[in-house]
CSV table of C-alpha atoms in Angstrom, one decimal:
chain,number,residue,atom,x,y,z
A,1,UNK,CA,56.5,3.5,9.7
A,2,UNK,CA,57.8,5.4,7.0
A,3,UNK,CA,54.5,6.1,5.7
A,4,UNK,CA,53.3,6.9,9.1
A,5,UNK,CA,56.4,9.6,9.6
A,6,UNK,CA,55.0,11.0,6.3
A,7,UNK,CA,51.7,11.0,7.2
A,8,UNK,CA,52.9,12.8,10.5
A,9,UNK,CA,55.4,15.2,9.0
A,10,UNK,CA,52.9,16.1,6.5
A,11,UNK,CA,50.3,17.3,8.8
A,12,UNK,CA,52.8,19.1,11.3
A,13,UNK,CA,54.1,21.0,8.7
A,14,UNK,CA,50.5,22.0,7.7
A,15,UNK,CA,50.1,22.9,11.4
A,16,UNK,CA,52.5,22.3,14.2
A,17,UNK,CA,49.9,21.8,17.3
A,18,UNK,CA,49.1,18.9,19.7
A,19,UNK,CA,45.8,18.8,18.2
A,20,UNK,CA,47.0,18.2,15.1
A,21,UNK,CA,48.6,14.9,16.2
A,22,UNK,CA,45.9,14.1,18.3
A,23,UNK,CA,43.6,14.0,15.2
A,24,UNK,CA,46.1,11.5,13.7
A,25,UNK,CA,46.3,9.3,16.7
A,26,UNK,CA,43.4,10.1,19.3
A,27,UNK,CA,44.3,7.6,21.6
A,28,UNK,CA,47.6,9.5,22.5
A,29,UNK,CA,47.2,12.0,26.0
A,30,UNK,CA,48.2,15.6,25.5
A,31,UNK,CA,51.8,14.9,26.9
A,32,UNK,CA,52.2,12.2,24.4
A,33,UNK,CA,51.1,14.0,21.6
A,34,UNK,CA,53.2,17.2,22.4
A,35,UNK,CA,56.5,14.8,22.8
A,36,UNK,CA,55.4,13.2,19.2
A,37,UNK,CA,55.0,16.8,17.7
A,38,UNK,CA,58.5,18.0,19.0
A,39,UNK,CA,60.2,14.8,17.7
A,40,UNK,CA,58.6,15.4,14.2
A,41,UNK,CA,59.6,18.8,14.2
A,42,UNK,CA,63.0,17.4,15.1
A,43,UNK,CA,63.0,15.2,12.0
A,44,UNK,CA,61.4,18.3,9.9
A,45,UNK,CA,64.5,20.2,10.9
A,46,UNK,CA,66.8,17.0,10.3
A,47,UNK,CA,68.0,17.1,14.3
A,48,UNK,CA,67.0,13.6,14.0
A,49,UNK,CA,66.9,10.7,11.6
A,50,UNK,CA,64.1,8.7,10.3
A,51,UNK,CA,65.0,5.4,12.3
A,52,UNK,CA,65.3,7.6,15.6
A,53,UNK,CA,61.8,9.0,14.7
A,54,UNK,CA,60.6,5.8,14.2
A,55,UNK,CA,61.8,4.6,17.8
A,56,UNK,CA,60.6,7.6,19.3
A,57,UNK,CA,57.4,7.3,17.7
A,58,UNK,CA,57.4,3.3,18.7
A,59,UNK,CA,58.1,4.7,22.3
A,60,UNK,CA,55.0,6.7,22.4
A,61,UNK,CA,52.8,3.8,21.2
A,62,UNK,CA,52.3,4.5,17.4
A,63,UNK,CA,52.5,1.4,15.2
A,64,UNK,CA,51.8,1.5,11.6
A,65,UNK,CA,48.9,-0.5,11.9
A,66,UNK,CA,47.3,2.4,13.2
A,67,UNK,CA,44.0,3.4,11.5
A,68,UNK,CA,44.8,6.5,9.8
A,69,UNK,CA,42.5,9.5,9.7
A,70,UNK,CA,42.7,11.9,6.6
């Protein structure tokens, strides 16, 4: 999950939008992508730790085996 989180964090740092999350994970609904975006921002702001973010992402259906879009 660390690689998934690094990819998401880098993308959100460049552009903190729901579209950014949905580009990486097109299967997510707008609501799920918004939740993921908020969780990643919380992680970047050090409000939650890596393990918490990993758990939150898995709850939204994001797994390490997902295909990554560069």
